[in-house]
mmCIF file of C-alpha atoms and ligand atoms in Angstrom:
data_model
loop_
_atom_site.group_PDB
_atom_site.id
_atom_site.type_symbol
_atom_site.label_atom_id
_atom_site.label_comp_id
_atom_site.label_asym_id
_atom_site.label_seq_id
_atom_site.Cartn_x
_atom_site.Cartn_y
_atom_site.Cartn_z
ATOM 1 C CA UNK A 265 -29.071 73.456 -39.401
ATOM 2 C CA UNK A 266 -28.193 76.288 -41.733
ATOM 3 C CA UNK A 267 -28.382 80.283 -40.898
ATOM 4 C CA UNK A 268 -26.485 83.531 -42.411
ATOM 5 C CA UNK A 269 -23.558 82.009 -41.891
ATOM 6 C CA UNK A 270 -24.273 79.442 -44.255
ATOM 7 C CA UNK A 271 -24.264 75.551 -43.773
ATOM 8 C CA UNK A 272 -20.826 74.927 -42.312
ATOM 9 C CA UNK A 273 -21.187 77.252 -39.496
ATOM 10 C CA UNK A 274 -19.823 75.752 -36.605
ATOM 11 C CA UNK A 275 -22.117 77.765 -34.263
ATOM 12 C CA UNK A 276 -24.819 75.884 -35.521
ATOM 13 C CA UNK A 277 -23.102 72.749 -35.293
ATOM 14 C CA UNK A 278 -22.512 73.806 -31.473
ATOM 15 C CA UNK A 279 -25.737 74.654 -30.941
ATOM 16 C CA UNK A 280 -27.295 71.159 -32.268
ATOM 17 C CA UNK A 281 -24.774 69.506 -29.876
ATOM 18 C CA UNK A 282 -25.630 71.845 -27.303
ATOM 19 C CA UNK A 283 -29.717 71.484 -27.820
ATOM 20 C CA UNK A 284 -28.981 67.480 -27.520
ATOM 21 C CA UNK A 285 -27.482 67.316 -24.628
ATOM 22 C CA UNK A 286 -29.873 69.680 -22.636
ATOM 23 C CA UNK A 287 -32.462 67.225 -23.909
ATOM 24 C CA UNK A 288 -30.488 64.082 -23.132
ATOM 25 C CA UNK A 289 -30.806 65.746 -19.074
ATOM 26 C CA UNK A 290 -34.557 65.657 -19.609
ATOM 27 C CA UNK A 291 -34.185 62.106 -20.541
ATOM 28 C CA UNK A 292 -32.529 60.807 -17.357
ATOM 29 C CA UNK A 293 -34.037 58.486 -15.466
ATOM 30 C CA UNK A 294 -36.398 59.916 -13.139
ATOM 31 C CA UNK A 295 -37.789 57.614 -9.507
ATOM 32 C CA UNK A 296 -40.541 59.250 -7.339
ATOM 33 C CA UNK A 297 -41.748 57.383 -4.044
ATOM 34 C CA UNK A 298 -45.428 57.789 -3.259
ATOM 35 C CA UNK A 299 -48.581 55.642 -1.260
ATOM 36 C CA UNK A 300 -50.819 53.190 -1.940
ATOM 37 C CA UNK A 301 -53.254 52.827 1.225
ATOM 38 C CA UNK A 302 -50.139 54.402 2.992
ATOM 39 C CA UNK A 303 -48.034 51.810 1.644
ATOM 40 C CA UNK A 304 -44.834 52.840 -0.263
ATOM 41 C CA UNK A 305 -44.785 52.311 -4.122
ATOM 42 C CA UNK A 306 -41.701 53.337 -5.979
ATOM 43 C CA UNK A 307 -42.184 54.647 -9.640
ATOM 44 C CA UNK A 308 -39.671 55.051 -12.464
ATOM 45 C CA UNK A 309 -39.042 56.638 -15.661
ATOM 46 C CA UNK A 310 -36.081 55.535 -18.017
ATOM 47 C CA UNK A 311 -36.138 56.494 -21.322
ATOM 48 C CA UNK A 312 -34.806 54.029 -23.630
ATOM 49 C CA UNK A 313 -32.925 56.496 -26.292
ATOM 50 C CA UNK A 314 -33.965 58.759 -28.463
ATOM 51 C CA UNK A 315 -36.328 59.272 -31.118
ATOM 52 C CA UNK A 316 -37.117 61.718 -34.135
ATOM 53 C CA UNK A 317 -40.173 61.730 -36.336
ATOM 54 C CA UNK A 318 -40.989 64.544 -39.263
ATOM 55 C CA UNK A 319 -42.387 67.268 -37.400
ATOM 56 C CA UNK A 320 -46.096 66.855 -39.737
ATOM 57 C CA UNK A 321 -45.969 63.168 -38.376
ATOM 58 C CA UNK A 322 -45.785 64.777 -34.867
ATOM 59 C CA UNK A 323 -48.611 67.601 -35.271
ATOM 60 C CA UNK A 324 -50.615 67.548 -38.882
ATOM 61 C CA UNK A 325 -53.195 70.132 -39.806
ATOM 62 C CA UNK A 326 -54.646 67.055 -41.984
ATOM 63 C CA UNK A 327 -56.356 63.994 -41.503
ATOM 64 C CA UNK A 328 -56.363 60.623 -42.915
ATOM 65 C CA UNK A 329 -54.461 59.778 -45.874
ATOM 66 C CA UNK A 330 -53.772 63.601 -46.719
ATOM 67 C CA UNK A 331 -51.632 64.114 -43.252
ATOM 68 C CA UNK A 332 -49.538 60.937 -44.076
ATOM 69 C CA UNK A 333 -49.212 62.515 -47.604
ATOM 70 C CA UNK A 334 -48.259 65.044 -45.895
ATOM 71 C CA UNK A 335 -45.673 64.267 -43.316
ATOM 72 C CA UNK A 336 -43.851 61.735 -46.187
ATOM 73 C CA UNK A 337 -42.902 65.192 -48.172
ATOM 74 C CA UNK A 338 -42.339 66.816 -45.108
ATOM 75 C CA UNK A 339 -38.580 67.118 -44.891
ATOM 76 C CA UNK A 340 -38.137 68.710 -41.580
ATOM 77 C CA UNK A 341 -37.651 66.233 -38.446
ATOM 78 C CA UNK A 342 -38.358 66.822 -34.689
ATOM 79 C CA UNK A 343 -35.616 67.261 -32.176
ATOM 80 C CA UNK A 344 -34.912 64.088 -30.168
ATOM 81 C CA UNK A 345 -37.592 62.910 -28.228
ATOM 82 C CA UNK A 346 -37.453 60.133 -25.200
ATOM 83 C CA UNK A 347 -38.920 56.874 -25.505
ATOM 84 C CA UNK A 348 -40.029 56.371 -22.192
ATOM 85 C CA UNK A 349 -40.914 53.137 -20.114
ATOM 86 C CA UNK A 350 -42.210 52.808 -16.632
ATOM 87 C CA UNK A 351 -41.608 50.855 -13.870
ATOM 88 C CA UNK A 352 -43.536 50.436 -10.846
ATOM 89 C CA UNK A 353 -42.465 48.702 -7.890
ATOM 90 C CA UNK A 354 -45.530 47.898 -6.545
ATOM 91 C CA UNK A 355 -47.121 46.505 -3.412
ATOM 92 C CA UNK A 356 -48.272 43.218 -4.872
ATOM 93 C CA UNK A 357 -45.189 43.424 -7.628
ATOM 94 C CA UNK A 358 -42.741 45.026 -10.028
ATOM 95 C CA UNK A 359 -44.874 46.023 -13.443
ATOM 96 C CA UNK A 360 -43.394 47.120 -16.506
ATOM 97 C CA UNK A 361 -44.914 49.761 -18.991
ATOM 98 C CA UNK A 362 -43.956 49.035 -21.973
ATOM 99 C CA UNK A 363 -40.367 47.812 -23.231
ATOM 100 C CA UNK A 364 -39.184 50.467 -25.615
ATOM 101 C CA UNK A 365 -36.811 50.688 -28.210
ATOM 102 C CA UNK A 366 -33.450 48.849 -28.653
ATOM 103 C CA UNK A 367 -30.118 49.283 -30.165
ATOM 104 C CA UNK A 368 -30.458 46.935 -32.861
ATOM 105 C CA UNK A 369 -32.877 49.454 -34.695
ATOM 106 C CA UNK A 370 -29.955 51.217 -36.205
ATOM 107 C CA UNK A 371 -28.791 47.884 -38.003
ATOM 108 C CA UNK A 372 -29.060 48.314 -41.858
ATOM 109 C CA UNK A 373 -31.703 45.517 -43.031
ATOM 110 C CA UNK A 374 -33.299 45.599 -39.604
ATOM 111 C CA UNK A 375 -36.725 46.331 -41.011
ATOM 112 C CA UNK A 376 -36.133 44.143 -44.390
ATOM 113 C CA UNK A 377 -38.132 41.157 -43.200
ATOM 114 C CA UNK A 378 -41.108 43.359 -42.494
ATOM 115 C CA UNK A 379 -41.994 44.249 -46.643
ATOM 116 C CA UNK A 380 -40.836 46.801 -48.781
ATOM 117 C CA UNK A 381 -43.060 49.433 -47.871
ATOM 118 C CA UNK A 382 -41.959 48.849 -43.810
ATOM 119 C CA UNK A 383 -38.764 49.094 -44.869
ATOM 120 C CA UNK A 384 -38.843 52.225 -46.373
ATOM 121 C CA UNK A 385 -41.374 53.855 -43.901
ATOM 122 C CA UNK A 386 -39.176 53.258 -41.333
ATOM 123 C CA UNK A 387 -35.842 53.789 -42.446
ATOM 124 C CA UNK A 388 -36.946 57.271 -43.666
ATOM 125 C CA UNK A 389 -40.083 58.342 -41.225
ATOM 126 C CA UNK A 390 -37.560 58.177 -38.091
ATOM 127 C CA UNK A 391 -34.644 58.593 -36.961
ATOM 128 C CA UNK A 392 -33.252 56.599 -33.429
ATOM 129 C CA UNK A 393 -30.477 56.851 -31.287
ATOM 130 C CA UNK A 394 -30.427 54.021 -28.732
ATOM 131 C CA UNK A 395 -27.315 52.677 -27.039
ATOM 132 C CA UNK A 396 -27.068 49.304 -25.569
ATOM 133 C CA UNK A 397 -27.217 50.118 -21.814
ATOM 134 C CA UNK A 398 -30.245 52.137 -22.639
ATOM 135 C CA UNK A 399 -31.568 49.218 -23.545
ATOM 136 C CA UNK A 400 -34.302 48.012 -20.658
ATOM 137 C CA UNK A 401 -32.342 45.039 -19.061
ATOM 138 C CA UNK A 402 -29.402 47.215 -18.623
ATOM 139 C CA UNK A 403 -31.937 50.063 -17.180
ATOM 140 C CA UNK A 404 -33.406 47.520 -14.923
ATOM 141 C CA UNK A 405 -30.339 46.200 -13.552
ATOM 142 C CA UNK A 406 -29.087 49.701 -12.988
ATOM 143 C CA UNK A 407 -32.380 49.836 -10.954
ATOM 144 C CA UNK A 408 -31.267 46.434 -9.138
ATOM 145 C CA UNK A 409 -34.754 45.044 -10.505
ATOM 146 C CA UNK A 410 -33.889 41.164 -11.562
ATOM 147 C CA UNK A 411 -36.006 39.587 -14.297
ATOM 148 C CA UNK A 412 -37.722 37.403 -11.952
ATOM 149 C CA UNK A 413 -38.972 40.100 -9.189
ATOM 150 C CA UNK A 414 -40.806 41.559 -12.250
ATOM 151 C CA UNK A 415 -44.358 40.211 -11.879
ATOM 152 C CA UNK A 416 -46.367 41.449 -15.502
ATOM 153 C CA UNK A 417 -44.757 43.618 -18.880
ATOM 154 C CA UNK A 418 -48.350 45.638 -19.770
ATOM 155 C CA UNK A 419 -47.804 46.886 -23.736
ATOM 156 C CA UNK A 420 -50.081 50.004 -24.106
ATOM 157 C CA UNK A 421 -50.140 49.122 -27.967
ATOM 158 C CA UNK A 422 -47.855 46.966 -30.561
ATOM 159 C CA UNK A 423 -45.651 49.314 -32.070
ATOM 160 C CA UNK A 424 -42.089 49.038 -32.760
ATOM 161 C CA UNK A 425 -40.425 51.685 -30.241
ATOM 162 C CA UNK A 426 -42.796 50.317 -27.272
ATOM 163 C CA UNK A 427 -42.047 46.557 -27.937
ATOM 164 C CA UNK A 428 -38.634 46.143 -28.825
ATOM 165 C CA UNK A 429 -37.159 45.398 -25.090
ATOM 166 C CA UNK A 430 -39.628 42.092 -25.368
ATOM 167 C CA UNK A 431 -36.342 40.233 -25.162
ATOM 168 C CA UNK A 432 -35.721 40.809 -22.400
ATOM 169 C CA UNK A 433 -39.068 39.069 -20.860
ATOM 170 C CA UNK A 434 -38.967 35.539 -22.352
ATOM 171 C CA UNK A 435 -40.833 33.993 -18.901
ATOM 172 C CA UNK A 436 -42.331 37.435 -17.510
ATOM 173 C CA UNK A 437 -45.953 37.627 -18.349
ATOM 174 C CA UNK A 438 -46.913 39.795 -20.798
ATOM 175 C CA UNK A 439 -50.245 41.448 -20.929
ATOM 176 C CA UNK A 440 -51.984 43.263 -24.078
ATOM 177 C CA UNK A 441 -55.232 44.034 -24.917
ATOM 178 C CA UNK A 442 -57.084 41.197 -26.603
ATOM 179 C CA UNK A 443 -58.876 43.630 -29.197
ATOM 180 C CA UNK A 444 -55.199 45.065 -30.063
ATOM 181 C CA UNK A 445 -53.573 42.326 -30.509
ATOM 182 C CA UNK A 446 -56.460 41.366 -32.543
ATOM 183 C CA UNK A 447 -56.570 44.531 -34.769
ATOM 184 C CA UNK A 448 -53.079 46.021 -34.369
ATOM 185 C CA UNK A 449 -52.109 49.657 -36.610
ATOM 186 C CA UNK A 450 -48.715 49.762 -37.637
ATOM 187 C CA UNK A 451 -47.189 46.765 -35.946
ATOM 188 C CA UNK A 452 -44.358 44.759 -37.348
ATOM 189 C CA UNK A 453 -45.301 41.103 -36.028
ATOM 190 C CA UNK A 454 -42.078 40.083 -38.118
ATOM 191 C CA UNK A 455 -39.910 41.918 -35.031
ATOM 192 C CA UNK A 456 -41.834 40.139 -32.432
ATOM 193 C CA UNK A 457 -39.698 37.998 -30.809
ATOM 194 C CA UNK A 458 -40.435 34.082 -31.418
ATOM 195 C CA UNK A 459 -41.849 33.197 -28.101
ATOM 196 C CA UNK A 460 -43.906 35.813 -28.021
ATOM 197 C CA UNK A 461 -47.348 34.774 -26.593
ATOM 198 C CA UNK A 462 -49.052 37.387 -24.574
ATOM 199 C CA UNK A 463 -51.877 37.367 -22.374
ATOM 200 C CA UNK A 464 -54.434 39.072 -23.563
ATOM 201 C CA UNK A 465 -56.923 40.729 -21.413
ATOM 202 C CA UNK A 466 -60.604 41.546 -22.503
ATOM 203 C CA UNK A 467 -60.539 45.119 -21.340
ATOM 204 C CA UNK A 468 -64.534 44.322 -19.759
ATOM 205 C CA UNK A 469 -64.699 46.257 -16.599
ATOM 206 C CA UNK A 470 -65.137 49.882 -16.445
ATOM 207 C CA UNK A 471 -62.740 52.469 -14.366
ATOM 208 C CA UNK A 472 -64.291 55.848 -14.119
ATOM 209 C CA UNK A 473 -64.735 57.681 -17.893
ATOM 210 C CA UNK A 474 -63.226 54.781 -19.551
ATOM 211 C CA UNK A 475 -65.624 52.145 -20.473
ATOM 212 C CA UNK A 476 -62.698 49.402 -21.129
ATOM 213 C CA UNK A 477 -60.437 48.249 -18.030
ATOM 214 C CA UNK A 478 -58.729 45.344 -17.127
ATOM 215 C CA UNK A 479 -57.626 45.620 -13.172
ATOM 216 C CA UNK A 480 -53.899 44.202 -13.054
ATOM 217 C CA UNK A 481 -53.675 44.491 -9.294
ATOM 218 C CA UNK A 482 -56.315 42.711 -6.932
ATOM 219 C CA UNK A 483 -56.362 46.192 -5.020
ATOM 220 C CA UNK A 484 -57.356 47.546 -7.961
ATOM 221 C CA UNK A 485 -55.021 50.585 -8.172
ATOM 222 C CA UNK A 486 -53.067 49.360 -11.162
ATOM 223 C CA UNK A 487 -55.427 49.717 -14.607
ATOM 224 C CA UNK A 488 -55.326 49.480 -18.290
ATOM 225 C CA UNK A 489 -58.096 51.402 -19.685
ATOM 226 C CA UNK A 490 -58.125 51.535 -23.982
ATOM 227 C CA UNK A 491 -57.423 55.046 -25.219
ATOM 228 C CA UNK A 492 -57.983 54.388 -28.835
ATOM 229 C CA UNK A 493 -57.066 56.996 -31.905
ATOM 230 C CA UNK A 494 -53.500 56.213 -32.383
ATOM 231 C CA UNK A 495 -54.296 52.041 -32.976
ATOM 232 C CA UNK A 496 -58.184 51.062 -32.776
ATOM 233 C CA UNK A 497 -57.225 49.731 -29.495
ATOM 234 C CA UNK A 498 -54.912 51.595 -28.064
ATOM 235 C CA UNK A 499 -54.223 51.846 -24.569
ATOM 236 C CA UNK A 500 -52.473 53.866 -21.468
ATOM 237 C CA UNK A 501 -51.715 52.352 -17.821
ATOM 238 C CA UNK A 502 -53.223 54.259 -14.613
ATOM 239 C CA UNK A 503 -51.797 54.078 -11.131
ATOM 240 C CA UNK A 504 -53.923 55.660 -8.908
ATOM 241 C CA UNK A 505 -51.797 56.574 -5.951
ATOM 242 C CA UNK A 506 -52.647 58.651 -2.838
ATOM 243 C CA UNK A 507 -50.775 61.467 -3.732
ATOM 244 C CA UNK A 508 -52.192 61.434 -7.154
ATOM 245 C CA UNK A 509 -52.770 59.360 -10.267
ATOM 246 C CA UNK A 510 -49.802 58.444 -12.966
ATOM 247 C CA UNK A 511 -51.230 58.631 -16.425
ATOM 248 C CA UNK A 512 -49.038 56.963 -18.483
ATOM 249 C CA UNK A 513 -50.297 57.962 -22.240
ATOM 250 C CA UNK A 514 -47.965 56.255 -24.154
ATOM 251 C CA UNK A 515 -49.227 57.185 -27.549
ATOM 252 C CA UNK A 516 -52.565 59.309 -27.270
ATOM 253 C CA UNK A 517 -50.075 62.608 -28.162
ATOM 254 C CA UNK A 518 -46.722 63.994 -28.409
ATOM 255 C CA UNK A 519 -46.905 66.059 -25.886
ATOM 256 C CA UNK A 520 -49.092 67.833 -22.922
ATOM 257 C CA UNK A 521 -50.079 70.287 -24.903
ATOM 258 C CA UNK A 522 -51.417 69.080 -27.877
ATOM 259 C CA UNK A 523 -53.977 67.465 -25.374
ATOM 260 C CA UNK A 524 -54.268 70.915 -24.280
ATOM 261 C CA UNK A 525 -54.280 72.802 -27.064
ATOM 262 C CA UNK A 526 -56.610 70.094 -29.355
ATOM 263 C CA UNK A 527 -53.648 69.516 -31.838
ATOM 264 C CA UNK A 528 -53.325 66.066 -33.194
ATOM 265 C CA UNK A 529 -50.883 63.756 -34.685
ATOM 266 C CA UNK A 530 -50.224 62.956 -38.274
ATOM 267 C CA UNK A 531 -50.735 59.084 -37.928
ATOM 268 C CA UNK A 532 -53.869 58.458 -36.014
ATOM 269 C CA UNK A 533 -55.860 54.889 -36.814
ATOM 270 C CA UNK A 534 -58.891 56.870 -36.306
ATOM 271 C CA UNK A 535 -58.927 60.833 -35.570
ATOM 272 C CA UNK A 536 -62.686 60.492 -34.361
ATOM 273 C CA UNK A 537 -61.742 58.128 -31.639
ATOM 274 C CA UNK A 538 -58.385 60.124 -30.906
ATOM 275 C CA UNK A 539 -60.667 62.859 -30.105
ATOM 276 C CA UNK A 540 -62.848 61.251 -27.990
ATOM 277 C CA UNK A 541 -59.870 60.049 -26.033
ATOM 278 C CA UNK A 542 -59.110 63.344 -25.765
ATOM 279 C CA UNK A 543 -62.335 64.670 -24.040
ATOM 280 C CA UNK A 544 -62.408 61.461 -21.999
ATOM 281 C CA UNK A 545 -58.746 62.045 -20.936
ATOM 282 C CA UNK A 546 -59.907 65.907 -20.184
ATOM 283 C CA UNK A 547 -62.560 64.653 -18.034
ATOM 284 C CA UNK A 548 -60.794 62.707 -16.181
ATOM 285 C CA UNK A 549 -58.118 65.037 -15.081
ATOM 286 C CA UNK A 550 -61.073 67.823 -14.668
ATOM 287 C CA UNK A 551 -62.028 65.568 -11.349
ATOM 288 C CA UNK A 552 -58.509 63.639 -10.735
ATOM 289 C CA UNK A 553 -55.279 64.961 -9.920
ATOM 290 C CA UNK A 554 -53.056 63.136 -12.712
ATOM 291 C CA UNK A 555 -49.320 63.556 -13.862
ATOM 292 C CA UNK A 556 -49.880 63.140 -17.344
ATOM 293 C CA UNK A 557 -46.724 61.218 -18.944
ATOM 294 C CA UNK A 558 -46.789 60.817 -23.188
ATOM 295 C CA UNK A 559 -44.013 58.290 -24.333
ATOM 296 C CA UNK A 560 -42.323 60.930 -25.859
ATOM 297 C CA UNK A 561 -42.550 64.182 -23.970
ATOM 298 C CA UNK A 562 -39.451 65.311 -22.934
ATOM 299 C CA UNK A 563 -41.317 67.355 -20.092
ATOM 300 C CA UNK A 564 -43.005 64.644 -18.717
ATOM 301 C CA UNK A 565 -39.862 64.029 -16.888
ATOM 302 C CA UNK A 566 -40.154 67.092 -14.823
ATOM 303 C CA UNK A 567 -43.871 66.926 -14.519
ATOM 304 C CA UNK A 568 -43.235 63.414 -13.182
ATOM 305 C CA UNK A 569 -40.517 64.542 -10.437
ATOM 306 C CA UNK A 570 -42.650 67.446 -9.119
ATOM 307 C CA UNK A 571 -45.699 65.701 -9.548
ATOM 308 C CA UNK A 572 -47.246 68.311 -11.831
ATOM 309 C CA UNK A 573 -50.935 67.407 -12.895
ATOM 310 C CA UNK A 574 -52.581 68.008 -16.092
ATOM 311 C CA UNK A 575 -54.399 70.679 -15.841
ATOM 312 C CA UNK A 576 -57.636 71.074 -18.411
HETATM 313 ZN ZN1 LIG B 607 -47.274 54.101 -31.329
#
């Protein structure tokens, strides 16, 4: 960061250690206990690392081709954003949302077997910061949650940064949409690990505004409902509580308030459905108390321990 002082000013230098590790406190791992039907359901949030992104990829004023134009001569990046999972130890199970990123990312040639142009993208698109015992297994272990009490992994979509703690579920079942896996955006199927066989689940039920649900509890308070924009089939995981519901966005935004405030990424698969996802999201929380958690908020953390609902 440069200022008056010019660029070796150690103030600065201070201040973007400083600025890192108030964010690294909003990325500690956060547990809530609520109901289900008056029974007690535990809920987690571990963030596995840290990510960056150009700040056009995070909120364009474009769409289409001309934001990605955009964001690649962007030069400025984000601060450090969390990658969070979550983890609900439910009734009928422990579910994981979502794997998240893994320390191996950093590895030079990581992304080579993926094609030039992945290679590139994603060495110079992002920047991560993941250490090994923010890995997931370490995470869950810290949590006292063995592999084998873990009863599904749901992936909301098939991107890198939400799929790269797969290997740490080799016999957990793994659900994903059928239509994403089908038509994935963006994915690396190179990085997929080489057991990797999910179940896919046809998303033909309904739950409230959202037309496509697959139930993963039989009590029915556990859903995956597609929230497409970011891939054609994109999707987030509900948990409808008694306190309230957990809306687990993964990718849909950034943040809270771009929902709020109508602002959109750089990298949608389709900004027409992204918007629609956001009115469908809006209604939703317009008649349902939800704590509305993007994979890489940073506030969702606090939102998440006082139970803070999206408010539209
Ligand atoms: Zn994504």
């Amino acid at each position: 960061m440069q200022s008056a002082w010019g660029p070796l000013c150690i103030l600065c230098e201070l201040c973007d250690l400083l600025n890192l590790k108030l964010l690294m406190v909003l990325f500690d791992r956060q547990s809530v206990q609520l109901t289900i039907s008056g029974n007690p359901v535990k809920i987690h949030i571990v963030s596995t690392g840290a990510v960056s992104v150009k700040t056009k990829f995070r909120e364009a004023t474009k769409t289409g081709l001309r934001a990605m134009l955009d964001f690649i001569l962007d030069k400025k990046f984000t601060e450090w954003m969390p990658i969070w999972v979550l983890i609900i130890e439910h009734p009928e199970g422990v579910f994981v949302i979502d794997t998240g990123e893994n320390a191996d990312v950093n590895t030079p040639g990581y992304f080579r077997s993926s094609g030039i142009f992945a290679n590139w993208f994603d060495t110079t698109q992002f920047k991560f910061q993941v250490a090994q015992d923010e890995e997931i297994g370490p995470q869950l272990d810290q949590l006292n949650i063995p592999a084998d009490k873990i009863k599904a992994v749901i992936l909301t979509h098939l991107h890198l940064d939400h799929i790269d703690g797969l290997k740490y579920f080799p016999s957990t079942p793994i659900i994903v949409s059928k239509k994403e896996w089908e038509r994935p955006f963006g994915d690396l199927p190179k990085l997929y690990p080489p057991w990797f066989k999910p179940t896919l689940a046809a998303l033909d039920e309904r739950c409230d505004v959202f037309e496509h649900a697959h139930y993963l509890t039989a009590a029915k308070d556990l859903v995956l409902i597609e929230t497409p924009g970011h891939t054609y089939h994109h999707c987030s995981v509900l948990l409808k509580a008694d306190e309230c519901s957990i809306f687990f966005a993964a990718d849909i935004c950034y943040t809270q308030n771009q929902i709020i405030e109508e602002k959109y990424s750089g990298t949608n698969a389709s900004h027409k459905m992204a918007r629609e996802t956001y009115d469908k999201v809006k209604r939703f929380a317009k008649s349902n108390k939800c704590v509305f958690i993007p994979s890489h908020d940073a506030r969702a953390s606090l939102r998440f321990q006082e139970l803070d609902p999206l408010v539209v």
